[in-house]
Tab-separated table of C-alpha atoms and ligand atoms in Angstrom:
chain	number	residue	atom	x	y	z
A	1	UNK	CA	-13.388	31.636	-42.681
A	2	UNK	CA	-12.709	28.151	-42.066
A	3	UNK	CA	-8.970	27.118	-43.175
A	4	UNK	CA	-7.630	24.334	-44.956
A	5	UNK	CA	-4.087	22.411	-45.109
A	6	UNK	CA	-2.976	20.833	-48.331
A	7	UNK	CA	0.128	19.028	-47.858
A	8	UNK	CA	2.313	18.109	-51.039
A	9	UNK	CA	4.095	14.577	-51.784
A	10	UNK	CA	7.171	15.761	-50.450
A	11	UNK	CA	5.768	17.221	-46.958
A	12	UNK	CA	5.334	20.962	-47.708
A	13	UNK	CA	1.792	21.980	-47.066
A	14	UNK	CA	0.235	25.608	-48.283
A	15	UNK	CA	-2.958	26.785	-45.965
A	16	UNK	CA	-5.657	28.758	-47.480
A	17	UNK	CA	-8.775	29.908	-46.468
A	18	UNK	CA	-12.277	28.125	-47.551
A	19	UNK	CA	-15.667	30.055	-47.704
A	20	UNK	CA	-17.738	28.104	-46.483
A	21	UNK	CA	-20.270	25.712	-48.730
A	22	UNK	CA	-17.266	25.945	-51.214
A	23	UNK	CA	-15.839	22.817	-52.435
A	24	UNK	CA	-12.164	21.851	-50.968
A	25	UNK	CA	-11.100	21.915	-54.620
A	26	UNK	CA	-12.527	25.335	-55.620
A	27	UNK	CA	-10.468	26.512	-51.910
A	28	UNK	CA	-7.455	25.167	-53.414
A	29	UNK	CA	-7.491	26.788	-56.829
A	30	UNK	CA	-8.477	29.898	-55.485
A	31	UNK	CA	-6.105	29.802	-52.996
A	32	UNK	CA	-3.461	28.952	-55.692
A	33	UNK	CA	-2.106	25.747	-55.032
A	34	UNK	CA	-0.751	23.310	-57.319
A	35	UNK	CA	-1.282	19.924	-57.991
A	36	UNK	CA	-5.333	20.016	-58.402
A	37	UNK	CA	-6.241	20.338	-61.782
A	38	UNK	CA	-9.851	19.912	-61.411
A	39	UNK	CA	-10.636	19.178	-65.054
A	40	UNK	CA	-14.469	18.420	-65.258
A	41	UNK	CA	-15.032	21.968	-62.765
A	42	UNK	CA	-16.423	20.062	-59.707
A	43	UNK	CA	-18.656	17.484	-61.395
A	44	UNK	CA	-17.214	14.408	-60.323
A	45	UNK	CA	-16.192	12.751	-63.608
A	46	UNK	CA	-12.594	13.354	-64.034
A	47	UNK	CA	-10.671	12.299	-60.744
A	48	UNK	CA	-8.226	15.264	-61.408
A	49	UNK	CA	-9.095	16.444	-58.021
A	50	UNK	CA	-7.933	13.529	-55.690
A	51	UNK	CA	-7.043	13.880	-52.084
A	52	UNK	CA	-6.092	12.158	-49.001
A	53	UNK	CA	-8.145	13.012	-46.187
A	54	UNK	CA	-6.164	12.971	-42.615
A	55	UNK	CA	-6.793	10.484	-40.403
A	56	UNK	CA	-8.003	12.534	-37.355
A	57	UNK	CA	-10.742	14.163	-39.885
A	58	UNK	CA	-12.365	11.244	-41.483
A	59	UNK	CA	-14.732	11.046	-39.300
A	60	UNK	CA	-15.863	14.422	-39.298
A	61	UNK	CA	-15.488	14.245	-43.968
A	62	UNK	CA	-17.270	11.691	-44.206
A	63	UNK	CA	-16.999	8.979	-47.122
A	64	UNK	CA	-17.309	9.139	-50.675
A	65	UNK	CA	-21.025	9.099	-52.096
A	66	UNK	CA	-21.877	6.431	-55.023
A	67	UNK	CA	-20.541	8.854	-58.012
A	68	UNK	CA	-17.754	9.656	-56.554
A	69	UNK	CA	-16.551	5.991	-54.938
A	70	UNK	CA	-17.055	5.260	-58.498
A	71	UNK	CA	-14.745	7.957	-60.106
A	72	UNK	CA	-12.273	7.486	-57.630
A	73	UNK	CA	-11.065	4.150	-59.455
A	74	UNK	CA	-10.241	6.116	-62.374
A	75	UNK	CA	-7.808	8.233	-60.164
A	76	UNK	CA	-4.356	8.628	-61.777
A	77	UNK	CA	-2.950	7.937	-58.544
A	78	UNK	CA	-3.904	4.299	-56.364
A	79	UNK	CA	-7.000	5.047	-54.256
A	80	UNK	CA	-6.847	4.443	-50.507
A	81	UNK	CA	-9.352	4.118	-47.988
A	82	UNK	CA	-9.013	7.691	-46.580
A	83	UNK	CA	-9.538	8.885	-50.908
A	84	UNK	CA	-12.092	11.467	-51.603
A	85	UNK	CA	-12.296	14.067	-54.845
A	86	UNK	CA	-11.822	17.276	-53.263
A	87	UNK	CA	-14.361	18.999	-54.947
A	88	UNK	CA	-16.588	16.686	-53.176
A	89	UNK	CA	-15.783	17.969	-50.109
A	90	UNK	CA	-18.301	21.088	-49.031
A	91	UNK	CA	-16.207	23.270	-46.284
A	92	UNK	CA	-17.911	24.005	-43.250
A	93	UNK	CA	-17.209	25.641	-40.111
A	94	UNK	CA	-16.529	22.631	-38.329
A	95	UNK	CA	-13.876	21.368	-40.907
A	96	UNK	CA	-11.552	23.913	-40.182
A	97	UNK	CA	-8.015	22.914	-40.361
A	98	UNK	CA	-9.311	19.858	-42.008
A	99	UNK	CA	-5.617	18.154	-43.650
A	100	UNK	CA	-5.922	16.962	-46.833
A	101	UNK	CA	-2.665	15.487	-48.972
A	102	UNK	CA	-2.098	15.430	-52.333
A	103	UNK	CA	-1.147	12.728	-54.736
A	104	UNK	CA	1.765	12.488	-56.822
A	105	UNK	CA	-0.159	13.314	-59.847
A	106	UNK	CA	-3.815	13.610	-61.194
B	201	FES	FE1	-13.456	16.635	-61.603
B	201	FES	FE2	-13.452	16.761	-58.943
B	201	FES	S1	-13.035	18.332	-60.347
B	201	FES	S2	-13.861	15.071	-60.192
């Protein structure tokens, strides 16, 4: 089962395990941790799931599709270019490990 790395504000990350074709968000609430509140359940309409996407895996993520560029202006914390709405994000094999940071709040 393909892992993934959610590092808080302050540097402490939690890992937790993804099945795959799972959003990154629903992997982080199931895995419990904190900070993703995922209002709208994984439709793309509340922002509530925001991420930062590690450098050395941007590539491989991939950007943000029309929807979701869109939402992510209404993100509670600034949008950068490496921004993506975690539930977004559909795990795969090949993104384990994949890094993604959290904001200071949703
Ligand atoms: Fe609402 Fe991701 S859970 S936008």
């Amino acid at each position: 089962m393909p892992r993934i790395v959610f590092v808080r504000p302050e540097g402490e990350s939690q890992e937790v395990e993804a099945a795959e074709g799972a959003s990154a968000m629903r992997a982080a609430l199931v895995g419990g941790v904190s900070g993703i509140t995922a209002d709208c359940g994984g439709e793309a309409s509340c922002a509530t799931c925001h991420v930062y996407v590690a450098e050395q895996w941007l590539d491989q993520v991939g950007g943000p599709g029309p929807d979701e560029d869109d939402m992510l202006d209404f993100a509670a914390c600034q949008r950068q270019p490496n921004s993506r709405l975690s539930c977004q994000i559909r795990i795969t094999d090949g993104l384990d490990g994949l890094v993604l940071t959290l904001p200071e709040s949703q």
